[in-house]
C-alpha positions as a Python dict, from the first residue, in 0.01 Angstrom:
ca = {
    (1, 'M'): (0, 0, 0),
    (2, 'Y'): (290, 238, 71),
    (3, 'R'): (463, 152, -260),
    (4, 'Y'): (142, 251, -444),
    (5, 'F'): (104, 584, -280),
    (6, 'F'): (478, 656, -338),
    (7, 'I'): (424, 596, -714),
    (8, 'M'): (110, 809, -715),
    (9, 'I'): (299, 1100, -557),
    (10, 'L'): (567, 1081, -818),
    (11, 'L'): (316, 1080, -1096),
    (12, 'F'): (141, 1390, -966),
    (13, 'I'): (476, 1574, -942),
    (14, 'S'): (555, 1483, -1300),
    (15, 'V'): (228, 1604, -1441),
    (16, 'P'): (249, 1977, -1569),
    (17, 'C'): (67, 2235, -1372),
    (18, 'L'): (-92, 2379, -1676),
    (19, 'C'): (-295, 2039, -1709),
    (20, 'Q'): (-617, 2133, -1526),
    (21, 'E'): (-847, 1836, -1643),
    (22, 'S'): (-881, 1510, -1440),
    (23, 'L'): (-655, 1226, -1511),
    (24, 'Y'): (-748, 857, -1477),
    (25, 'Y'): (-500, 572, -1390),
    (26, 'L'): (-467, 212, -1452),
    (27, 'N'): (-243, -10, -1239),
    (28, 'Y'): (-276, -356, -1367),
    (29, 'G'): (-49, -673, -1297),
    (30, 'V'): (-54, -1053, -1334),
    (31, 'P'): (62, -1223, -1005),
    (32, 'G'): (376, -1420, -1058),
    (33, 'N'): (457, -1267, -1394),
    (34, 'M'): (652, -943, -1352),
    (35, 'D'): (677, -883, -1712),
    (36, 'N'): (305, -791, -1738),
    (37, 'R'): (271, -500, -1499),
    (38, 'G'): (210, -143, -1579),
    (39, 'L'): (76, 195, -1481),
    (40, 'L'): (-109, 396, -1748),
    (41, 'I'): (-254, 731, -1752),
    (42, 'F'): (-573, 838, -1947),
    (43, 'R'): (-783, 1156, -1992),
    (44, 'D'): (-1128, 975, -1932),
    (45, 'S'): (-1261, 662, -1777),
    (46, 'L'): (-1385, 527, -2115),
    (47, 'S'): (-1040, 500, -2271),
    (48, 'R'): (-908, 340, -1962),
    (49, 'E'): (-1176, 67, -1978),
    (50, 'Q'): (-1096, 19, -2340),
    (51, 'M'): (-731, -35, -2267),
    (52, 'L'): (-819, -290, -1997),
    (53, 'N'): (-1030, -486, -2245),
    (54, 'T'): (-734, -479, -2493),
    (55, 'I'): (-495, -613, -2242),
    (56, 'I'): (-743, -905, -2148),
    (57, 'E'): (-785, -969, -2527),
    (58, 'D'): (-417, -979, -2583),
    (59, 'F'): (-381, -1264, -2328),
    (60, 'Y'): (-665, -1442, -2493),
    (61, 'L'): (-515, -1404, -2834),
    (62, 'E'): (-182, -1543, -2711),
    (63, 'G'): (-334, -1859, -2592),
    (64, 'Y'): (-460, -1787, -2238),
    (65, 'L'): (-800, -1894, -2307),
    (66, 'Q'): (-914, -1863, -1936),
    (67, 'V'): (-787, -1528, -1857),
    (68, 'S'): (-1006, -1319, -1618),
    (69, 'I'): (-990, -1028, -1398),
    (70, 'K'): (-928, -1153, -1043),
    (71, 'Q'): (-968, -822, -842),
    (72, 'R'): (-1083, -455, -933),
    (73, 'E'): (-1016, -187, -674),
    (74, 'F'): (-1091, 194, -715),
    (75, 'Y'): (-896, 457, -538),
    (76, 'G'): (-1054, 789, -641),
    (77, 'D'): (-968, 823, -1012),
    (78, 'S'): (-727, 528, -997),
    (79, 'L'): (-814, 171, -1086),
    (80, 'S'): (-597, -118, -959),
    (81, 'V'): (-657, -456, -1149),
    (82, 'S'): (-538, -790, -1076),
    (83, 'I'): (-527, -1032, -1376),
    (84, 'D'): (-555, -1414, -1354),
    (85, 'S'): (-398, -1534, -1691),
    (86, 'G'): (-481, -1901, -1612),
    (87, 'E'): (-309, -2189, -1810),
    (88, 'L'): (-144, -2134, -2146),
    (89, 'Y'): (-301, -2363, -2395),
    (90, 'S'): (-115, -2518, -2665),
    (91, 'W'): (-179, -2707, -3003),
    (92, 'G'): (-206, -3083, -2998),
    (93, 'A'): (-234, -3106, -3368),
    (94, 'L'): (-356, -2897, -3654),
    (95, 'K'): (-481, -3127, -3954),
    (96, 'P'): (-533, -3001, -4312),
    (97, 'G'): (-880, -3132, -4320),
    (98, 'N'): (-1030, -3074, -4664),
    (99, 'V'): (-789, -2805, -4781),
    (100, 'P'): (-619, -2924, -5101),
    (101, 'P'): (-256, -3005, -5050),
    (102, 'Q'): (-149, -2788, -5334),
    (103, 'I'): (-299, -2494, -5175),
    (104, 'I'): (-128, -2560, -4870),
    (105, 'A'): (204, -2603, -5060),
    (106, 'K'): (157, -2283, -5252),
    (107, 'S'): (103, -2099, -4926),
    (108, 'G'): (442, -2217, -4802),
    (109, 'L'): (278, -2314, -4456),
    (110, 'N'): (370, -2626, -4247),
    (111, 'L'): (107, -2725, -4012),
    (112, 'N'): (328, -2955, -3827),
    (113, 'L'): (510, -2648, -3673),
    (114, 'F'): (181, -2571, -3476),
    (115, 'T'): (210, -2886, -3270),
    (116, 'G'): (324, -2807, -2915),
    (117, 'R'): (314, -2429, -2985),
    (118, 'P'): (98, -2187, -2794),
    (119, 'F'): (-284, -2173, -2909),
    (120, 'S'): (-234, -1821, -3068),
    (121, 'Y'): (-526, -1675, -3227),
    (122, 'R'): (-286, -1432, -3407),
    (123, 'K'): (-97, -1715, -3564),
    (124, 'L'): (-423, -1882, -3658),
    (125, 'T'): (-541, -1555, -3830),
    (126, 'D'): (-209, -1536, -4010),
    (127, 'L'): (-270, -1902, -4122),
    (128, 'Y'): (-618, -1820, -4245),
    (129, 'E'): (-498, -1511, -4437),
    (130, 'G'): (-218, -1693, -4611),
    (131, 'L'): (-446, -1974, -4744),
    (132, 'I'): (-722, -1735, -4832),
    (133, 'R'): (-470, -1531, -5033),
    (134, 'V'): (-362, -1838, -5230),
    (135, 'L'): (-729, -1938, -5282),
    (136, 'E'): (-807, -1590, -5406),
    (137, 'D'): (-517, -1601, -5655),
    (138, 'N'): (-621, -1941, -5796),
    (139, 'G'): (-986, -1889, -5884),
    (140, 'Y'): (-1158, -1896, -5551),
    (141, 'P'): (-1238, -1548, -5439),
    (142, 'F'): (-1527, -1642, -5220),
    (143, 'A'): (-1343, -1907, -5025),
    (144, 'S'): (-1373, -1926, -4647),
    (145, 'L'): (-1200, -2122, -4357),
    (146, 'K'): (-1296, -2240, -4013),
    (147, 'L'): (-1188, -2509, -3759),
    (148, 'E'): (-1371, -2826, -3703),
    (149, 'D'): (-1347, -3157, -3509),
    (150, 'M'): (-1202, -2972, -3222),
    (151, 'V'): (-1079, -3191, -2928),
    (152, 'Q'): (-944, -3075, -2586),
    (153, 'D'): (-710, -3295, -2390),
    (154, 'G'): (-613, -3093, -2067),
    (155, 'N'): (-454, -2767, -2202),
    (156, 'Q'): (-396, -2900, -2549),
    (157, 'I'): (-626, -2856, -2849),
    (158, 'S'): (-651, -3046, -3171),
    (159, 'A'): (-850, -2949, -3462),
    (160, 'A'): (-882, -2973, -3842),
    (161, 'L'): (-921, -2706, -4101),
    (162, 'H'): (-1239, -2689, -4303),
    (163, 'C'): (-1249, -2494, -4630),
    (164, 'D'): (-1554, -2381, -4822),
    (165, 'M'): (-1416, -2310, -5167),
    (166, 'G'): (-1716, -2148, -5322),
    (167, 'P'): (-1754, -2122, -5692),
    (168, 'F'): (-1455, -2160, -5925),
    (169, 'I'): (-1404, -1816, -6098),
    (170, 'T'): (-1237, -1733, -6424),
    (171, 'F'): (-1156, -1394, -6591),
    (172, 'D'): (-1376, -1256, -6853),
    (173, 'T'): (-1285, -966, -7086),
    (174, 'I'): (-1165, -633, -6956),
    (175, 'R'): (-1414, -348, -7006),
    (176, 'L'): (-1324, 21, -7050),
    (177, 'V'): (-1557, 270, -6881),
    (178, 'G'): (-1639, 582, -7084),
    (179, 'N'): (-1445, 696, -7390),
    (180, 'G'): (-1129, 835, -7247),
    (181, 'S'): (-891, 579, -7396),
    (182, 'K'): (-840, 418, -7749),
    (183, 'T'): (-645, 130, -7596),
    (184, 'D'): (-751, -220, -7710),
    (185, 'P'): (-894, -420, -7415),
    (186, 'V'): (-717, -747, -7564),
    (187, 'F'): (-386, -565, -7544),
    (188, 'L'): (-461, -457, -7185),
    (189, 'S'): (-555, -811, -7094),
    (190, 'R'): (-203, -916, -7209),
    (191, 'I'): (-18, -637, -7023),
    (192, 'L'): (-215, -724, -6699),
    (193, 'H'): (-194, -1092, -6748),
    (194, 'I'): (-566, -1112, -6723),
    (195, 'A'): (-664, -1339, -7003),
    (196, 'P'): (-1018, -1441, -7070),
    (197, 'G'): (-1071, -1797, -6941),
    (198, 'T'): (-777, -1790, -6679),
    (199, 'P'): (-841, -1845, -6302),
    (200, 'F'): (-939, -1521, -6117),
    (201, 'S'): (-647, -1384, -5931),
    (202, 'Q'): (-674, -1098, -5661),
    (203, 'K'): (-310, -1051, -5704),
    (204, 'R'): (-353, -963, -6064),
    (205, 'I'): (-613, -719, -5976),
    (206, 'N'): (-403, -537, -5722),
    (207, 'E'): (-108, -524, -5959),
    (208, 'S'): (-298, -384, -6237),
    (209, 'I'): (-253, -42, -6098),
    (210, 'A'): (118, -74, -6080),
    (211, 'S'): (115, -218, -6439),
    (212, 'I'): (-90, 67, -6596),
    (213, 'R'): (138, 337, -6399),
    (214, 'N'): (424, 195, -6602),
    (215, 'L'): (259, 253, -6940),
    (216, 'P'): (348, 592, -7038),
    (217, 'Y'): (49, 665, -7268),
    (218, 'I'): (-254, 599, -7037),
    (219, 'K'): (-340, 663, -6684),
    (220, 'M'): (-603, 537, -6444),
    (221, 'V'): (-862, 790, -6330),
    (222, 'G'): (-1069, 571, -6109),
    (223, 'V'): (-1056, 264, -5897),
    (224, 'P'): (-1084, -69, -6082),
    (225, 'E'): (-1401, -248, -6027),
    (226, 'I'): (-1494, -605, -6039),
    (227, 'T'): (-1826, -773, -6135),
    (228, 'F'): (-1916, -1133, -6117),
    (229, 'Q'): (-2168, -1312, -6326),
    (230, 'N'): (-2191, -1693, -6446),
    (231, 'N'): (-1878, -1787, -6251),
    (232, 'E'): (-1682, -1517, -6449),
    (233, 'A'): (-1525, -1195, -6335),
    (234, 'T'): (-1508, -878, -6536),
    (235, 'L'): (-1252, -602, -6464),
    (236, 'H'): (-1388, -258, -6539),
    (237, 'L'): (-1112, 14, -6581),
    (238, 'S'): (-1150, 390, -6630),
    (239, 'L'): (-858, 492, -6827),
    (240, 'L'): (-752, 823, -6998),
    (241, 'D'): (-502, 870, -7279),
    (242, 'K'): (-226, 1098, -7206),
    (243, 'K'): (-83, 1357, -7447),
    (244, 'I'): (242, 1165, -7477),
    (245, 'N'): (331, 1162, -7857),
    (246, 'V'): (622, 1394, -7910),
    (247, 'L'): (718, 1655, -8173),
    (248, 'D'): (1026, 1816, -8034),
    (249, 'G'): (1258, 2078, -8193),
    (250, 'V'): (1543, 2230, -8012),
    (251, 'I'): (1776, 2516, -8101),
    (252, 'G'): (2114, 2550, -7936),
    (253, 'F'): (2357, 2837, -7928),
    (254, 'L'): (2707, 2732, -7872),
    (255, 'P'): (3037, 2927, -7862),
    (256, 'H'): (3229, 2872, -8213),
    (257, 'D'): (3578, 2735, -8198),
    (258, 'N'): (3708, 3057, -8333),
    (259, 'G'): (3566, 3265, -8046),
    (260, 'G'): (3350, 3565, -8053),
    (261, 'K'): (3084, 3386, -8267),
    (262, 'W'): (2784, 3163, -8200),
    (263, 'L'): (2721, 2824, -8359),
    (264, 'V'): (2355, 2716, -8414),
    (265, 'T'): (2307, 2363, -8350),
    (266, 'G'): (1965, 2152, -8324),
    (267, 'Q'): (1780, 1843, -8274),
    (268, 'F'): (1449, 1697, -8393),
    (269, 'D'): (1247, 1427, -8214),
    (270, 'L'): (928, 1263, -8324),
    (271, 'A'): (774, 980, -8091),
    (272, 'L'): (448, 805, -8155),
    (273, 'Y'): (298, 584, -7883),
    (274, 'N'): (21, 322, -7863),
    (275, 'I'): (-44, 315, -8218),
    (276, 'A'): (-384, 168, -8293),
    (277, 'G'): (-428, 115, -7908),
    (278, 'K'): (-213, -196, -7937),
    (279, 'G'): (114, -56, -7769),
    (280, 'R'): (305, -7, -8081),
    (281, 'N'): (564, 256, -8051),
    (282, 'Y'): (775, 452, -8319),
    (283, 'G'): (1040, 713, -8297),
    (284, 'I'): (1292, 932, -8464),
    (285, 'A'): (1569, 1139, -8329),
    (286, 'W'): (1802, 1355, -8504),
    (287, 'R'): (2101, 1549, -8367),
    (288, 'R'): (2349, 1806, -8493),
    (289, 'W'): (2593, 1946, -8244),
    (290, 'N'): (2859, 2089, -8482),
    (291, 'P'): (2892, 2171, -8864),
    (292, 'Y'): (3024, 1832, -8939),
    (293, 'S'): (2880, 1584, -8687),
    (294, 'Q'): (2535, 1451, -8660),
    (295, 'S'): (2337, 1143, -8554),
    (296, 'I'): (2000, 972, -8613),
    (297, 'R'): (1806, 711, -8444),
    (298, 'L'): (1517, 505, -8566),
    (299, 'T'): (1315, 289, -8323),
    (300, 'A'): (1011, 47, -8346),
    (301, 'E'): (836, -166, -8089),
    (302, 'E'): (579, -443, -8143),
    (303, 'P'): (442, -586, -7824),
    (304, 'F'): (324, -953, -7778),
    (305, 'I'): (472, -1089, -8102),
    (306, 'L'): (264, -1364, -8265),
    (307, 'G'): (30, -1389, -7976),
    (308, 'S'): (304, -1453, -7715),
    (309, 'Y'): (407, -1240, -7412),
    (310, 'I'): (738, -1144, -7597),
    (311, 'D'): (789, -784, -7714),
    (312, 'V'): (1018, -717, -8000),
    (313, 'K'): (1200, -381, -8030),
    (314, 'A'): (1445, -273, -8312),
    (315, 'S'): (1645, 38, -8339),
    (316, 'L'): (1898, 189, -8583),
    (317, 'F'): (2156, 442, -8480),
    (318, 'I'): (2393, 629, -8721),
    (319, 'L'): (2651, 865, -8588),
    (320, 'K'): (2875, 1069, -8825),
    (321, 'E'): (3173, 1217, -8631),
    (322, 'D'): (3300, 1525, -8825),
    (323, 'T'): (3554, 1393, -9100),
    (324, 'S'): (3674, 1090, -8896),
    (325, 'F'): (3430, 821, -8903),
    (326, 'V'): (3077, 696, -8943),
    (327, 'N'): (2930, 435, -8691),
    (328, 'R'): (2625, 210, -8757),
    (329, 'D'): (2449, 43, -8458),
    (330, 'F'): (2152, -215, -8522),
    (331, 'R'): (1997, -349, -8197),
    (332, 'L'): (1725, -603, -8151),
    (333, 'D'): (1557, -653, -7806),
    (334, 'L'): (1320, -946, -7699),
    (335, 'G'): (1152, -835, -7391),
    (336, 'Y'): (934, -1004, -7142),
    (337, 'R'): (758, -844, -6827),
    (338, 'L'): (876, -1028, -6516),
    (339, 'S'): (645, -829, -6294),
    (340, 'P'): (467, -488, -6298),
    (341, 'L'): (799, -330, -6180),
    (342, 'A'): (1067, -542, -6367),
    (343, 'Y'): (1129, -585, -6745),
    (344, 'F'): (1395, -820, -6875),
    (345, 'S'): (1527, -805, -7228),
    (346, 'F'): (1758, -1036, -7442),
    (347, 'V'): (1968, -810, -7669),
    (348, 'N'): (2151, -862, -7988),
    (349, 'R'): (2361, -578, -8133),
    (350, 'R'): (2549, -551, -8470),
    (351, 'Q'): (2785, -260, -8474),
    (352, 'A'): (3010, -139, -8758),
    (353, 'G'): (3249, 146, -8806),
    (354, 'D'): (3401, 293, -9121),
    (355, 'L'): (3677, 549, -9146),
    (356, 'F'): (3665, 883, -9351),
    (357, 'A'): (3985, 1083, -9490),
    (358, 'V'): (4206, 773, -9482),
    (359, 'S'): (4477, 979, -9651),
    (360, 'E'): (4528, 1179, -9340),
    (361, 'Y'): (4607, 865, -9147),
    (362, 'D'): (4841, 747, -9409),
    (363, 'K'): (5063, 1044, -9355),
    (364, 'T'): (5135, 970, -8974),
    (365, 'G'): (5269, 628, -9048),
    (366, 'N'): (5123, 508, -8710),
    (367, 'F'): (4791, 321, -8608),
    (368, 'P'): (4547, 621, -8530),
    (369, 'N'): (4331, 417, -8278),
    (370, 'L'): (4054, 450, -8538),
    (371, 'A'): (3968, 170, -8766),
    (372, 'D'): (3698, -3, -8969),
    (373, 'F'): (3537, -274, -8755),
    (374, 'R'): (3261, -512, -8715),
    (375, 'Y'): (3132, -602, -8355),
    (376, 'N'): (2842, -861, -8302),
    (377, 'N'): (2742, -898, -7934),
    (378, 'Y'): (2473, -1063, -7720),
    (379, 'G'): (2352, -953, -7367),
    (380, 'F'): (2058, -856, -7164),
    (381, 'R'): (1898, -558, -7004),
    (382, 'I'): (1693, -543, -6669),
    (383, 'N'): (1474, -232, -6617),
    (384, 'L'): (1337, -181, -6260),
    (385, 'N'): (1086, 98, -6241),
    (386, 'C'): (905, 225, -5936),
    (387, 'L'): (807, 585, -6058),
    (388, 'D'): (474, 744, -5994),
    (389, 'D'): (472, 875, -6353),
    (390, 'L'): (710, 767, -6628),
    (391, 'I'): (713, 1112, -6808),
    (392, 'F'): (685, 1360, -6519),
    (393, 'P'): (799, 1169, -6189),
    (394, 'R'): (788, 1338, -5865),
    (395, 'R'): (860, 1029, -5638),
    (396, 'G'): (994, 704, -5684),
    (397, 'W'): (1313, 538, -5836),
    (398, 'F'): (1425, 386, -6165),
    (399, 'S'): (1719, 156, -6242),
    (400, 'L'): (1860, -1, -6552),
    (401, 'L'): (2142, -248, -6624),
    (402, 'D'): (2291, -331, -6967),
    (403, 'F'): (2551, -603, -7033),
    (404, 'A'): (2681, -759, -7344),
    (405, 'I'): (2984, -946, -7474),
    (406, 'G'): (3075, -1061, -7820),
    (407, 'N'): (3333, -1085, -8090),
    (408, 'K'): (3511, -761, -8222),
    (409, 'K'): (3694, -778, -8569),
    (410, 'I'): (3894, -505, -8703),
    (411, 'L'): (3895, -473, -9096),
    (412, 'Q'): (4211, -384, -9302),
    (413, 'N'): (4122, -72, -9492),
    (414, 'V'): (4246, -99, -9856),
    (415, 'G'): (4345, 268, -9837),
    (416, 'L'): (4601, 213, -9569),
    (417, 'P'): (4923, 6, -9591),
    (418, 'D'): (4927, -334, -9432),
    (419, 'T'): (5225, -209, -9185),
    (420, 'F'): (4952, 1, -8996),
    (421, 'Y'): (4811, -326, -8863),
    (422, 'N'): (5132, -484, -8747),
    (423, 'G'): (5099, -589, -8377),
    (424, 'I'): (4724, -514, -8383),
    (425, 'K'): (4491, -787, -8261),
    (426, 'L'): (4222, -809, -8542),
    (427, 'N'): (3994, -1043, -8343),
    (428, 'E'): (3911, -997, -7984),
    (429, 'V'): (3639, -1047, -7746),
    (430, 'Q'): (3480, -716, -7627),
    (431, 'Y'): (3230, -643, -7354),
    (432, 'Y'): (3039, -352, -7214),
    (433, 'I'): (2835, -275, -6894),
    (434, 'T'): (2629, 26, -6827),
    (435, 'V'): (2418, 118, -6520),
    (436, 'R'): (2150, 400, -6502),
    (437, 'S'): (1973, 491, -6182),
    (438, 'S'): (1759, 789, -6067),
    (439, 'K'): (1563, 873, -5755),
    (440, 'Y'): (1286, 1139, -5715),
    (441, 'I'): (1243, 1271, -5362),
    (442, 'F'): (920, 1430, -5283),
    (443, 'L'): (960, 1682, -5013),
    (444, 'S'): (643, 1893, -5040),
    (445, 'Q'): (358, 2000, -5291),
    (446, 'K'): (610, 2247, -5427),
    (447, 'L'): (945, 2102, -5376),
    (448, 'A'): (1119, 1782, -5500),
    (449, 'I'): (1494, 1659, -5573),
    (450, 'M'): (1588, 1450, -5876),
    (451, 'T'): (1917, 1259, -5823),
    (452, 'G'): (2077, 1049, -6075),
    (453, 'L'): (2376, 808, -6089),
    (454, 'N'): (2528, 679, -6431),
    (455, 'A'): (2825, 456, -6499),
    (456, 'G'): (2958, 258, -6770),
    (457, 'K'): (3265, 59, -6881),
    (458, 'I'): (3373, -90, -7225),
    (459, 'E'): (3674, -335, -7244),
    (460, 'G'): (3846, -519, -7508),
    (461, 'G'): (4173, -623, -7651),
    (462, 'N'): (4137, -416, -7963),
    (463, 'L'): (3937, -124, -7830),
    (464, 'L'): (3921, 194, -8067),
    (465, 'W'): (3848, 567, -8032),
    (466, 'N'): (3524, 503, -8230),
    (467, 'D'): (3390, 235, -7999),
    (468, 'L'): (3397, 462, -7696),
    (469, 'Y'): (3096, 613, -7511),
    (470, 'R'): (2987, 964, -7595),
    (471, 'L'): (2904, 1201, -7294),
    (472, 'G'): (2807, 1567, -7261),
    (473, 'G'): (2498, 1781, -7337),
    (474, 'L'): (2165, 1806, -7214),
    (475, 'K'): (2094, 1439, -7144),
    (476, 'S'): (2411, 1360, -6944),
    (477, 'I'): (2677, 1628, -6838),
    (478, 'R'): (2530, 1966, -6885),
    (479, 'G'): (2750, 2270, -6949),
    (480, 'F'): (2925, 2092, -7239),
    (481, 'N'): (2868, 2047, -7616),
    (482, 'E'): (2677, 1740, -7719),
    (483, 'N'): (2894, 1421, -7726),
    (484, 'F'): (3191, 1640, -7595),
    (485, 'F'): (3363, 1351, -7396),
    (486, 'F'): (3490, 1037, -7533),
    (487, 'A'): (3506, 745, -7261),
    (488, 'N'): (3590, 388, -7207),
    (489, 'K'): (3504, 427, -6844),
    (490, 'Y'): (3271, 685, -6675),
    (491, 'I'): (3071, 759, -6380),
    (492, 'Y'): (2875, 1086, -6313),
    (493, 'T'): (2595, 1201, -6082),
    (494, 'N'): (2327, 1465, -6133),
    (495, 'I'): (2151, 1661, -5844),
    (496, 'E'): (1842, 1869, -5934),
    (497, 'P'): (1623, 2050, -5678),
    (498, 'R'): (1302, 2166, -5838),
    (499, 'F'): (1044, 2410, -5740),
    (500, 'Y'): (698, 2349, -5877),
    (501, 'F'): (457, 2629, -5953),
    (502, 'D'): (227, 2417, -6141),
    (503, 'N'): (147, 2047, -6202),
    (504, 'Y'): (429, 2000, -6454),
    (505, 'S'): (602, 2331, -6443),
    (506, 'Y'): (897, 2407, -6228),
    (507, 'L'): (1201, 2607, -6178),
    (508, 'L'): (1537, 2412, -6121),
    (509, 'I'): (1894, 2436, -6027),
    (510, 'F'): (2141, 2163, -6090),
    (511, 'A'): (2490, 2038, -6043),
    (512, 'D'): (2648, 1757, -6247),
    (513, 'M'): (2982, 1600, -6144),
    (514, 'G'): (3171, 1303, -6312),
    (515, 'N'): (3493, 1094, -6348),
    (516, 'I'): (3580, 1003, -6707),
    (517, 'T'): (3856, 779, -6829),
    (518, 'N'): (3973, 780, -7201),
    (519, 'K'): (4269, 563, -7253),
    (520, 'F'): (4349, 728, -7596),
    (521, 'S'): (4346, 1072, -7469),
    (522, 'S'): (4653, 1276, -7348),
    (523, 'R'): (4425, 1361, -7040),
    (524, 'I'): (4333, 1014, -6946),
    (525, 'N'): (4124, 1099, -6648),
    (526, 'E'): (3883, 1388, -6648),
    (527, 'R'): (3678, 1509, -6358),
    (528, 'P'): (3409, 1749, -6526),
    (529, 'Y'): (3163, 1933, -6316),
    (530, 'S'): (2895, 2190, -6416),
    (531, 'F'): (2601, 2388, -6273),
    (532, 'G'): (2331, 2610, -6380),
    (533, 'S'): (1962, 2671, -6367),
    (534, 'G'): (1649, 2653, -6592),
    (535, 'L'): (1289, 2641, -6638),
    (536, 'N'): (1037, 2362, -6747),
    (537, 'M'): (694, 2507, -6822),
    (538, 'E'): (388, 2327, -6937),
    (539, 'T'): (172, 2489, -7206),
    (540, 'A'): (-143, 2413, -7374),
    (541, 'G'): (32, 2214, -7647),
    (542, 'G'): (360, 2077, -7482),
    (543, 'M'): (647, 2174, -7273),
    (544, 'L'): (879, 2464, -7293),
    (545, 'Q'): (1239, 2416, -7155),
    (546, 'F'): (1515, 2657, -7097),
    (547, 'I'): (1846, 2568, -6959),
    (548, 'Y'): (2168, 2773, -6875),
    (549, 'A'): (2470, 2581, -6789),
    (550, 'V'): (2845, 2652, -6720),
    (551, 'G'): (3093, 2352, -6710),
    (552, 'H'): (3458, 2284, -6642),
    (553, 'S'): (3701, 2026, -6743),
    (554, 'G'): (4063, 1986, -6846),
    (555, 'A'): (3971, 2107, -7204),
    (556, 'Q'): (3719, 2374, -7110),
    (557, 'P'): (3781, 2658, -6854),
    (558, 'L'): (3507, 2763, -6628),
    (559, 'A'): (3412, 3089, -6802),
    (560, 'L'): (3088, 3259, -6901),
    (561, 'N'): (3194, 3280, -7268),
    (562, 'Y'): (3180, 2890, -7265),
    (563, 'S'): (2827, 2879, -7112),
    (564, 'R'): (2554, 2676, -7277),
    (565, 'I'): (2214, 2789, -7347),
    (566, 'H'): (1952, 2538, -7456),
    (567, 'V'): (1590, 2659, -7562),
    (568, 'G'): (1352, 2391, -7657),
    (569, 'Y'): (974, 2333, -7696),
    (570, 'T'): (835, 1971, -7695),
    (571, 'G'): (493, 1955, -7851),
    (572, 'R'): (265, 1676, -7706),
    (573, 'F'): (-41, 1552, -7872),
}
């Protein structure tokens, strides 16, 4: 009793004097079990009584099936309770009953592990939920479970599971609500893995939201609904087509090498998505970053080729580098969706390079680290996407891994003497690996941060200058000309805080930093960095972009006359 009053005095001292309302106390304990004692404070007696019921229920759920309140005593606003937990009940045996063995196997549960364990309703609830989840994903959305044949032997309980499977349900067609999307329901059923006649799966329904989020050309504007009729389930989706097709032209103003003048460069992009509502995508991208250098990329994608779940994507990239060489790169991808967030591709690339101005190399008498070559390689790509929006993300992350290996062959140019190739390995194995990752951090409705990390390496016994990665420009390290850097190894990071003043319009500042290795350059290692600011503004027909950047490297001083200005407008329709 003295101990009780001593505790009460300490509690009253610790309560702030500003607190004028009455407080209610609960002092509870389980005789012989010091781990189950406590002193709690409440603002009203109802909350105190609810907590007492919760404490009793917790004992019951953990297997103390005869738990009861042994004594209740009031001392003013304080309630002292003594709890008799009773015996701890345990499982004698839990039998599968009529639950199909394949359902238990798919759930990963082992009923033998219950034997001798406490009779915990929490564990039993987890068991029910695991089995129901498997049943819901295998065509039985109305299944239910209960215990039957319960036998008590002392403080041990044995029972068997009883499953009411309900009707077997299969998927019917997907139906689009309203006229917001031209997407073909048959194409959607393949994307979502919800084909007519397949067993109903609640997991597929839940994953449909993530799957649609990873399609750049449509968005979900309502919650998916399911109707059941004649043992068939119909998924109703309310979708809206995005203005995602791109018609993009950009004009760039760059300092001329002669100084004091500006060089006008440009680019053109056309991207068409979800042609005929069947997920077909086509694109063309042209770039010119100096008077003699330009590139063009053509892409085409056909999903679910020949009725399978395999996507086919082909691309052709041609690069003309001033008067030095021209590269051609044909790539074929066979892709498969592993999950709503993961995409795997098998890749075959056939690359070729041919020299220009051969007579200039003939004058040097030495191998120029440029050559005609043919490179055939095979590899894979893994794409992980957890962004809230593919085109205008504000939160989430994205990662991509590319790897390929193959045989590289150097061709002897008839315009060069054979002595040029003395000591050169004409046939060698070559590989490359690239990693791209970005994370979007949502801080508030107005503020977000984009961070990016990119790395790559290409290695082989007869590596050439015209094999190397090309970096620099608006899509990589800003503050430099497009394709300014050559690299056989690189890593760079981008940090870009954004202040949003509309849904897709924002002001930005940025910093880019990198480490670049070029084994053929006099400056083998470069550590370029750049910084700047810009504006991205949504208009009625697309996006207006303005970027001002200043960069520094071993070949470019940090000076305003080397700054880069990019003004572009991306029309979306």
